[in-house]
Amino acid sequence: MSQDALPSLSQTSALIRARRSLKPTDCEAGRPVAPELWRELLENATWAPTHGMTEPWRFHVFEGAARARLGDALQQAYRDATPEAEFRADKFDKLAANPRLAPLVVAVVLERRGGAKIPEIEEVEAVACAVQNLMLSATAAGLASFWSSPPVLDAPPFKAWLGLGDEDRCVGLIYLGWPRAGLTPARSSRQPLANKLVHHHD
Ligand SMILES: Cc1cc2nc3c(=O)[nH]c(=O)nc-3n(C[C@H](O)[C@H](O)[C@H](O)COP(=O)(O)O)c2cc1C
């Protein structure tokens, strides 16, 4: 591809800095995300770097009534896996509510099929890159995105419900939807680069 066909660095910087975590409650209820759009976002996700070409990501897309089934499964797994003293009604309620609020939920799974050749951390890193591709693409399309990682994703009953193997992991639920009209833009900040930079030079 010629350089001319690519977005400029300043456009890319603007896109990266414009991405904000917008919660399912920030989404316009009932406005769907067209299949051709979410498929393009997921295609972009698959263009993440992948050591050994293991492409360890799998995407479970929940739409329509399937979102309620996901919410119910999360609640059930939370009830099964949480000791009574630690049970929190607010968390329990949110597990069912969030998937019903956003029109699309993508459960992003790390599938370990590469054997011992590629360390697990590198598979996690590749999947995280795929999620970033997904969320930046969503931002470019004007969609809200939110990465949620409740501990119940690692609970055996939830993993079994999703059909995961022992070594597989659901690394997050990505909520996608159209931001509600009139939403005050979310604010976020980062520390100055100088706090994070070690510059080795002569
Ligand atoms: C691996 C990962 C897991 C996350 N899980 C959650 C979560 O469970 N709940 C939550 O409120 N935010 C979660 N976030 C989103 C962060 O809270 C968010 O990125 C941070 O507040 C910065 O806001 P910004 O994304 O708008 O810049 C997660 C982010 C990452 C990278």
PDB file of C-alpha atoms and ligand atoms in Angstrom:
ATOM      1  CA  MET A   1       0.000   0.000   0.000  1.00  0.00           C
ATOM      2  CA  SER A   2       1.323   3.416  -0.877  1.00  0.00           C
ATOM      3  CA  GLN A   3       1.950   5.868   1.944  1.00  0.00           C
ATOM      4  CA  ASP A   4      -0.645   8.190   0.370  1.00  0.00           C
ATOM      5  CA  ALA A   5      -3.440   5.709   1.089  1.00  0.00           C
ATOM      6  CA  LEU A   6      -2.678   5.657   4.822  1.00  0.00           C
ATOM      7  CA  PRO A   7      -4.023   8.029   7.463  1.00  0.00           C
ATOM      8  CA  SER A   8      -1.462  10.640   8.434  1.00  0.00           C
ATOM      9  CA  LEU A   9       0.432  10.468  11.711  1.00  0.00           C
ATOM     10  CA  SER A  10      -1.587  13.411  13.027  1.00  0.00           C
ATOM     11  CA  GLN A  11      -4.857  11.629  12.123  1.00  0.00           C
ATOM     12  CA  THR A  12      -3.577   8.467  13.814  1.00  0.00           C
ATOM     13  CA  SER A  13      -2.544  10.420  16.922  1.00  0.00           C
ATOM     14  CA  ALA A  14      -5.968  12.068  17.049  1.00  0.00           C
ATOM     15  CA  LEU A  15      -7.704   8.675  16.767  1.00  0.00           C
ATOM     16  CA  ILE A  16      -5.575   7.086  19.495  1.00  0.00           C
ATOM     17  CA  ARG A  17      -6.133  10.001  21.866  1.00  0.00           C
ATOM     18  CA  ALA A  18      -9.862  10.191  21.121  1.00  0.00           C
ATOM     19  CA  ARG A  19     -10.542   6.608  22.261  1.00  0.00           C
ATOM     20  CA  ARG A  20     -12.310   6.691  25.630  1.00  0.00           C
ATOM     21  CA  SER A  21     -13.869   3.999  27.742  1.00  0.00           C
ATOM     22  CA  LEU A  22     -17.605   4.639  27.424  1.00  0.00           C
ATOM     23  CA  LYS A  23     -19.767   2.379  29.554  1.00  0.00           C
ATOM     24  CA  PRO A  24     -22.815   0.392  28.398  1.00  0.00           C
ATOM     25  CA  THR A  25     -24.950   2.978  30.237  1.00  0.00           C
ATOM     26  CA  ASP A  26     -23.528   5.583  27.810  1.00  0.00           C
ATOM     27  CA  CYS A  27     -24.920   3.682  24.793  1.00  0.00           C
ATOM     28  CA  GLU A  28     -28.080   4.490  22.917  1.00  0.00           C
ATOM     29  CA  ALA A  29     -30.429   1.660  23.879  1.00  0.00           C
ATOM     30  CA  GLY A  30     -31.880  -0.286  20.985  1.00  0.00           C
ATOM     31  CA  ARG A  31     -29.720   1.146  18.192  1.00  0.00           C
ATOM     32  CA  PRO A  32     -27.991  -1.847  16.606  1.00  0.00           C
ATOM     33  CA  VAL A  33     -24.479  -2.062  15.200  1.00  0.00           C
ATOM     34  CA  ALA A  34     -24.721  -3.310  11.614  1.00  0.00           C
ATOM     35  CA  PRO A  35     -23.114  -6.738  11.009  1.00  0.00           C
ATOM     36  CA  GLU A  36     -20.888  -5.436   8.198  1.00  0.00           C
ATOM     37  CA  LEU A  37     -19.542  -2.801  10.612  1.00  0.00           C
ATOM     38  CA  TRP A  38     -18.784  -5.101  13.549  1.00  0.00           C
ATOM     39  CA  ARG A  39     -17.280  -7.671  11.192  1.00  0.00           C
ATOM     40  CA  GLU A  40     -14.892  -5.022   9.845  1.00  0.00           C
ATOM     41  CA  LEU A  41     -13.901  -4.079  13.406  1.00  0.00           C
ATOM     42  CA  LEU A  42     -13.153  -7.723  14.183  1.00  0.00           C
ATOM     43  CA  GLU A  43     -11.258  -8.172  10.901  1.00  0.00           C
ATOM     44  CA  ASN A  44      -9.074  -5.267  12.034  1.00  0.00           C
ATOM     45  CA  ALA A  45      -8.617  -6.957  15.399  1.00  0.00           C
ATOM     46  CA  THR A  46      -7.157 -10.004  13.633  1.00  0.00           C
ATOM     47  CA  TRP A  47      -4.421  -7.855  12.084  1.00  0.00           C
ATOM     48  CA  ALA A  48      -2.662  -7.599  15.447  1.00  0.00           C
ATOM     49  CA  PRO A  49       0.922  -8.847  15.687  1.00  0.00           C
ATOM     50  CA  THR A  50       1.118 -12.544  16.592  1.00  0.00           C
ATOM     51  CA  HIS A  51       4.318 -14.372  17.518  1.00  0.00           C
ATOM     52  CA  GLY A  52       4.572 -17.669  15.620  1.00  0.00           C
ATOM     53  CA  MET A  53       1.355 -16.764  13.735  1.00  0.00           C
ATOM     54  CA  THR A  54      -0.694 -18.570  16.386  1.00  0.00           C
ATOM     55  CA  GLU A  55      -3.489 -15.942  16.047  1.00  0.00           C
ATOM     56  CA  PRO A  56      -4.650 -16.848  19.562  1.00  0.00           C
ATOM     57  CA  TRP A  57      -7.793 -14.646  19.583  1.00  0.00           C
ATOM     58  CA  ARG A  58     -11.364 -15.882  19.337  1.00  0.00           C
ATOM     59  CA  PHE A  59     -14.368 -13.579  19.390  1.00  0.00           C
ATOM     60  CA  HIS A  60     -17.728 -14.609  20.813  1.00  0.00           C
ATOM     61  CA  VAL A  61     -20.220 -12.013  19.598  1.00  0.00           C
ATOM     62  CA  PHE A  62     -23.456 -11.568  21.565  1.00  0.00           C
ATOM     63  CA  GLU A  63     -26.327  -9.710  19.975  1.00  0.00           C
ATOM     64  CA  GLY A  64     -30.081  -9.492  20.552  1.00  0.00           C
ATOM     65  CA  ALA A  65     -31.491 -12.067  22.969  1.00  0.00           C
ATOM     66  CA  ALA A  66     -28.072 -13.751  23.250  1.00  0.00           C
ATOM     67  CA  ARG A  67     -26.954 -10.766  25.382  1.00  0.00           C
ATOM     68  CA  ALA A  68     -29.507 -11.624  28.048  1.00  0.00           C
ATOM     69  CA  ARG A  69     -28.324 -15.241  28.025  1.00  0.00           C
ATOM     70  CA  LEU A  70     -24.756 -13.977  28.518  1.00  0.00           C
ATOM     71  CA  GLY A  71     -25.866 -11.786  31.433  1.00  0.00           C
ATOM     72  CA  ASP A  72     -27.710 -14.691  33.033  1.00  0.00           C
ATOM     73  CA  ALA A  73     -24.663 -16.972  32.627  1.00  0.00           C
ATOM     74  CA  LEU A  74     -22.383 -14.356  34.221  1.00  0.00           C
ATOM     75  CA  GLN A  75     -24.758 -14.012  37.166  1.00  0.00           C
ATOM     76  CA  GLN A  76     -25.075 -17.769  37.591  1.00  0.00           C
ATOM     77  CA  ALA A  77     -21.292 -18.234  37.522  1.00  0.00           C
ATOM     78  CA  TYR A  78     -20.820 -15.376  40.012  1.00  0.00           C
ATOM     79  CA  ARG A  79     -23.358 -16.957  42.370  1.00  0.00           C
ATOM     80  CA  ASP A  80     -21.698 -20.386  42.052  1.00  0.00           C
ATOM     81  CA  ALA A  81     -18.110 -19.134  42.411  1.00  0.00           C
ATOM     82  CA  THR A  82     -18.481 -16.479  45.146  1.00  0.00           C
ATOM     83  CA  PRO A  83     -18.388 -17.351  48.845  1.00  0.00           C
ATOM     84  CA  GLU A  84     -21.465 -15.907  50.610  1.00  0.00           C
ATOM     85  CA  ALA A  85     -19.415 -13.444  52.686  1.00  0.00           C
ATOM     86  CA  GLU A  86     -17.947 -11.906  49.507  1.00  0.00           C
ATOM     87  CA  PHE A  87     -21.184 -11.798  47.501  1.00  0.00           C
ATOM     88  CA  ARG A  88     -22.013  -8.237  46.382  1.00  0.00           C
ATOM     89  CA  ALA A  89     -25.542  -7.562  45.162  1.00  0.00           C
ATOM     90  CA  ASP A  90     -24.442  -4.490  43.155  1.00  0.00           C
ATOM     91  CA  LYS A  91     -21.861  -6.550  41.213  1.00  0.00           C
ATOM     92  CA  PHE A  92     -24.401  -9.330  40.692  1.00  0.00           C
ATOM     93  CA  ASP A  93     -26.955  -6.876  39.273  1.00  0.00           C
ATOM     94  CA  LYS A  94     -24.432  -5.227  36.939  1.00  0.00           C
ATOM     95  CA  LEU A  95     -23.418  -8.585  35.441  1.00  0.00           C
ATOM     96  CA  ALA A  96     -26.946  -9.008  34.076  1.00  0.00           C
ATOM     97  CA  ALA A  97     -27.616  -5.339  33.316  1.00  0.00           C
ATOM     98  CA  ASN A  98     -24.553  -4.403  31.251  1.00  0.00           C
ATOM     99  CA  PRO A  99     -24.960  -6.980  28.454  1.00  0.00           C
ATOM    100  CA  ARG A 100     -28.591  -5.880  28.084  1.00  0.00           C
ATOM    101  CA  LEU A 101     -27.602  -2.203  27.722  1.00  0.00           C
ATOM    102  CA  ALA A 102     -25.004  -2.337  24.938  1.00  0.00           C
ATOM    103  CA  PRO A 103     -26.286  -3.604  21.561  1.00  0.00           C
ATOM    104  CA  LEU A 104     -23.166  -5.725  21.044  1.00  0.00           C
ATOM    105  CA  VAL A 105     -20.898  -7.574  23.444  1.00  0.00           C
ATOM    106  CA  VAL A 106     -17.725  -9.302  22.311  1.00  0.00           C
ATOM    107  CA  ALA A 107     -16.236 -11.830  24.704  1.00  0.00           C
ATOM    108  CA  VAL A 108     -12.573 -11.900  23.680  1.00  0.00           C
ATOM    109  CA  VAL A 109     -10.931 -15.246  24.264  1.00  0.00           C
ATOM    110  CA  LEU A 110      -7.320 -16.310  24.307  1.00  0.00           C
ATOM    111  CA  GLU A 111      -7.219 -19.803  22.874  1.00  0.00           C
ATOM    112  CA  ARG A 112      -3.999 -21.665  23.656  1.00  0.00           C
ATOM    113  CA  ARG A 113      -3.377 -23.776  20.593  1.00  0.00           C
ATOM    114  CA  GLY A 114       0.298 -22.963  20.057  1.00  0.00           C
ATOM    115  CA  GLY A 115       1.642 -25.557  22.490  1.00  0.00           C
ATOM    116  CA  ALA A 116       4.645 -24.656  24.613  1.00  0.00           C
ATOM    117  CA  LYS A 117       6.501 -22.891  21.776  1.00  0.00           C
ATOM    118  CA  ILE A 118       5.004 -19.481  22.456  1.00  0.00           C
ATOM    119  CA  PRO A 119       4.906 -18.410  26.122  1.00  0.00           C
ATOM    120  CA  GLU A 120       1.421 -17.627  27.436  1.00  0.00           C
ATOM    121  CA  ILE A 121       2.371 -14.014  28.161  1.00  0.00           C
ATOM    122  CA  GLU A 122       3.049 -13.472  24.469  1.00  0.00           C
ATOM    123  CA  GLU A 123      -0.345 -14.884  23.575  1.00  0.00           C
ATOM    124  CA  VAL A 124      -1.923 -12.504  26.108  1.00  0.00           C
ATOM    125  CA  GLU A 125       0.012  -9.630  24.571  1.00  0.00           C
ATOM    126  CA  ALA A 126      -1.171 -10.531  21.068  1.00  0.00           C
ATOM    127  CA  VAL A 127      -4.804 -10.687  22.207  1.00  0.00           C
ATOM    128  CA  ALA A 128      -4.460  -7.320  23.975  1.00  0.00           C
ATOM    129  CA  CYS A 129      -3.140  -5.842  20.697  1.00  0.00           C
ATOM    130  CA  ALA A 130      -6.207  -7.286  18.941  1.00  0.00           C
ATOM    131  CA  VAL A 131      -8.488  -5.625  21.498  1.00  0.00           C
ATOM    132  CA  GLN A 132      -6.765  -2.283  20.955  1.00  0.00           C
ATOM    133  CA  ASN A 133      -7.233  -2.671  17.173  1.00  0.00           C
ATOM    134  CA  LEU A 134     -10.904  -3.371  17.827  1.00  0.00           C
ATOM    135  CA  MET A 135     -11.407  -0.375  20.110  1.00  0.00           C
ATOM    136  CA  LEU A 136      -9.510   2.069  17.905  1.00  0.00           C
ATOM    137  CA  SER A 137     -11.543   0.898  14.907  1.00  0.00           C
ATOM    138  CA  ALA A 138     -14.720   1.380  16.956  1.00  0.00           C
ATOM    139  CA  THR A 139     -13.577   4.918  17.818  1.00  0.00           C
ATOM    140  CA  ALA A 140     -12.956   5.657  14.136  1.00  0.00           C
ATOM    141  CA  ALA A 141     -16.503   4.471  13.370  1.00  0.00           C
ATOM    142  CA  GLY A 142     -17.959   6.712  16.098  1.00  0.00           C
ATOM    143  CA  LEU A 143     -18.812   3.787  18.379  1.00  0.00           C
ATOM    144  CA  ALA A 144     -18.437   3.675  22.148  1.00  0.00           C
ATOM    145  CA  SER A 145     -16.285   0.846  23.454  1.00  0.00           C
ATOM    146  CA  PHE A 146     -15.553  -0.428  26.929  1.00  0.00           C
ATOM    147  CA  TRP A 147     -13.241  -3.219  28.133  1.00  0.00           C
ATOM    148  CA  SER A 148     -14.679  -4.971  31.173  1.00  0.00           C
ATOM    149  CA  SER A 149     -12.850  -7.737  33.008  1.00  0.00           C
ATOM    150  CA  PRO A 150     -14.877  -8.938  35.991  1.00  0.00           C
ATOM    151  CA  PRO A 151     -13.104 -11.791  37.862  1.00  0.00           C
ATOM    152  CA  VAL A 152     -16.049 -14.086  37.099  1.00  0.00           C
ATOM    153  CA  LEU A 153     -14.642 -14.450  33.557  1.00  0.00           C
ATOM    154  CA  ASP A 154     -12.085 -16.852  35.070  1.00  0.00           C
ATOM    155  CA  ALA A 155     -14.680 -18.825  37.056  1.00  0.00           C
ATOM    156  CA  PRO A 156     -14.910 -22.449  35.849  1.00  0.00           C
ATOM    157  CA  PRO A 157     -18.720 -22.372  35.404  1.00  0.00           C
ATOM    158  CA  PHE A 158     -18.472 -19.363  33.085  1.00  0.00           C
ATOM    159  CA  LYS A 159     -15.560 -20.848  31.137  1.00  0.00           C
ATOM    160  CA  ALA A 160     -17.553 -24.054  30.711  1.00  0.00           C
ATOM    161  CA  TRP A 161     -20.618 -22.085  29.554  1.00  0.00           C
ATOM    162  CA  LEU A 162     -18.502 -20.377  26.888  1.00  0.00           C
ATOM    163  CA  GLY A 163     -17.007 -23.728  25.863  1.00  0.00           C
ATOM    164  CA  LEU A 164     -13.423 -22.845  26.771  1.00  0.00           C
ATOM    165  CA  GLY A 165     -10.623 -25.347  27.330  1.00  0.00           C
ATOM    166  CA  ASP A 166      -8.702 -25.419  30.622  1.00  0.00           C
ATOM    167  CA  GLU A 167      -5.850 -23.319  29.248  1.00  0.00           C
ATOM    168  CA  ASP A 168      -8.067 -20.800  27.451  1.00  0.00           C
ATOM    169  CA  ARG A 169      -9.052 -17.487  29.014  1.00  0.00           C
ATOM    170  CA  CYS A 170     -11.727 -14.934  28.389  1.00  0.00           C
ATOM    171  CA  VAL A 171      -9.669 -11.738  28.756  1.00  0.00           C
ATOM    172  CA  GLY A 172     -12.554  -9.330  28.578  1.00  0.00           C
ATOM    173  CA  LEU A 173     -16.019  -8.366  27.541  1.00  0.00           C
ATOM    174  CA  ILE A 174     -15.909  -5.536  25.040  1.00  0.00           C
ATOM    175  CA  TYR A 175     -19.127  -3.550  25.069  1.00  0.00           C
ATOM    176  CA  LEU A 176     -19.879  -1.702  21.844  1.00  0.00           C
ATOM    177  CA  GLY A 177     -22.667   0.705  20.951  1.00  0.00           C
ATOM    178  CA  TRP A 178     -23.580   4.141  19.683  1.00  0.00           C
ATOM    179  CA  PRO A 179     -22.945   6.856  22.283  1.00  0.00           C
ATOM    180  CA  ARG A 180     -26.135   8.495  23.578  1.00  0.00           C
ATOM    181  CA  ALA A 181     -26.895  11.917  22.085  1.00  0.00           C
ATOM    182  CA  GLY A 182     -25.783  14.742  24.347  1.00  0.00           C
ATOM    183  CA  LEU A 183     -23.278  12.588  26.190  1.00  0.00           C
ATOM    184  CA  THR A 184     -20.642  14.773  27.867  1.00  0.00           C
ATOM    185  CA  PRO A 185     -17.343  13.654  26.393  1.00  0.00           C
ATOM    186  CA  ALA A 186     -15.480  11.485  28.905  1.00  0.00           C
ATOM    187  CA  ARG A 187     -12.277  12.972  30.268  1.00  0.00           C
ATOM    188  CA  SER A 188      -9.121  10.989  30.783  1.00  0.00           C
ATOM    189  CA  SER A 189      -5.505  11.921  31.275  1.00  0.00           C
ATOM    190  CA  ARG A 190      -2.080  10.395  31.096  1.00  0.00           C
ATOM    191  CA  GLN A 191       1.122  11.287  32.888  1.00  0.00           C
ATOM    192  CA  PRO A 192       3.664  13.268  30.884  1.00  0.00           C
ATOM    193  CA  LEU A 193       5.807  11.004  28.736  1.00  0.00           C
ATOM    194  CA  ALA A 194       8.878  12.292  30.620  1.00  0.00           C
ATOM    195  CA  ASN A 195       7.701  10.290  33.682  1.00  0.00           C
ATOM    196  CA  LYS A 196       7.820   7.085  31.659  1.00  0.00           C
ATOM    197  CA  LEU A 197      10.820   7.637  29.448  1.00  0.00           C
ATOM    198  CA  VAL A 198      14.388   6.500  29.852  1.00  0.00           C
ATOM    199  CA  HIS A 199      16.327   7.913  26.947  1.00  0.00           C
ATOM    200  CA  HIS A 200      19.645   6.174  26.265  1.00  0.00           C
ATOM    201  CA  HIS A 201      21.869   8.185  23.983  1.00  0.00           C
ATOM    202  CA  ASP A 202      25.453   9.297  23.492  1.00  0.00           C
TER     203      ASP A 202
HETATM  204  C1  LIG B   1      -7.087  -5.277  30.548  1.00  0.00           C
HETATM  205  C2  LIG B   1      -8.062  -4.202  30.901  1.00  0.00           C
HETATM  206  C3  LIG B   1      -9.154  -4.505  31.665  1.00  0.00           C
HETATM  207  C4  LIG B   1     -10.077  -3.517  32.046  1.00  0.00           C
HETATM  208  N1  LIG B   1     -11.140  -3.846  32.842  1.00  0.00           N
HETATM  209  C5  LIG B   1     -11.963  -2.886  33.309  1.00  0.00           C
HETATM  210  C6  LIG B   1     -13.021  -3.207  34.202  1.00  0.00           C
HETATM  211  O1  LIG B   1     -13.240  -4.370  34.540  1.00  0.00           O
HETATM  212  N2  LIG B   1     -13.785  -2.201  34.662  1.00  0.00           N
HETATM  213  C7  LIG B   1     -13.562  -0.897  34.302  1.00  0.00           C
HETATM  214  O2  LIG B   1     -14.260  -0.008  34.789  1.00  0.00           O
HETATM  215  N3  LIG B   1     -12.597  -0.561  33.403  1.00  0.00           N
HETATM  216  C8  LIG B   1     -11.788  -1.525  32.915  1.00  0.00           C
HETATM  217  N4  LIG B   1     -10.798  -1.203  32.011  1.00  0.00           N
HETATM  218  C9  LIG B   1     -10.769   0.156  31.414  1.00  0.00           C
HETATM  219  C10 LIG B   1      -9.958   1.162  32.224  1.00  0.00           C
HETATM  220  O3  LIG B   1     -10.648   1.467  33.412  1.00  0.00           O
HETATM  221  C11 LIG B   1      -9.771   2.431  31.369  1.00  0.00           C
HETATM  222  O4  LIG B   1      -9.016   2.112  30.219  1.00  0.00           O
HETATM  223  C12 LIG B   1      -9.055   3.532  32.159  1.00  0.00           C
HETATM  224  O5  LIG B   1      -9.926   4.051  33.144  1.00  0.00           O
HETATM  225  C13 LIG B   1      -8.597   4.696  31.277  1.00  0.00           C
HETATM  226  O6  LIG B   1      -9.705   5.306  30.638  1.00  0.00           O
HETATM  227  P1  LIG B   1      -9.720   5.456  29.034  1.00  0.00           P
HETATM  228  O7  LIG B   1      -9.772   4.054  28.464  1.00  0.00           O
HETATM  229  O8  LIG B   1     -10.991   6.230  28.723  1.00  0.00           O
HETATM  230  O9  LIG B   1      -8.496   6.196  28.651  1.00  0.00           O
HETATM  231  C14 LIG B   1      -9.877  -2.177  31.623  1.00  0.00           C
HETATM  232  C15 LIG B   1      -8.757  -1.873  30.826  1.00  0.00           C
HETATM  233  C16 LIG B   1      -7.853  -2.863  30.474  1.00  0.00           C
HETATM  234  C17 LIG B   1      -6.646  -2.512  29.639  1.00  0.00           C
END
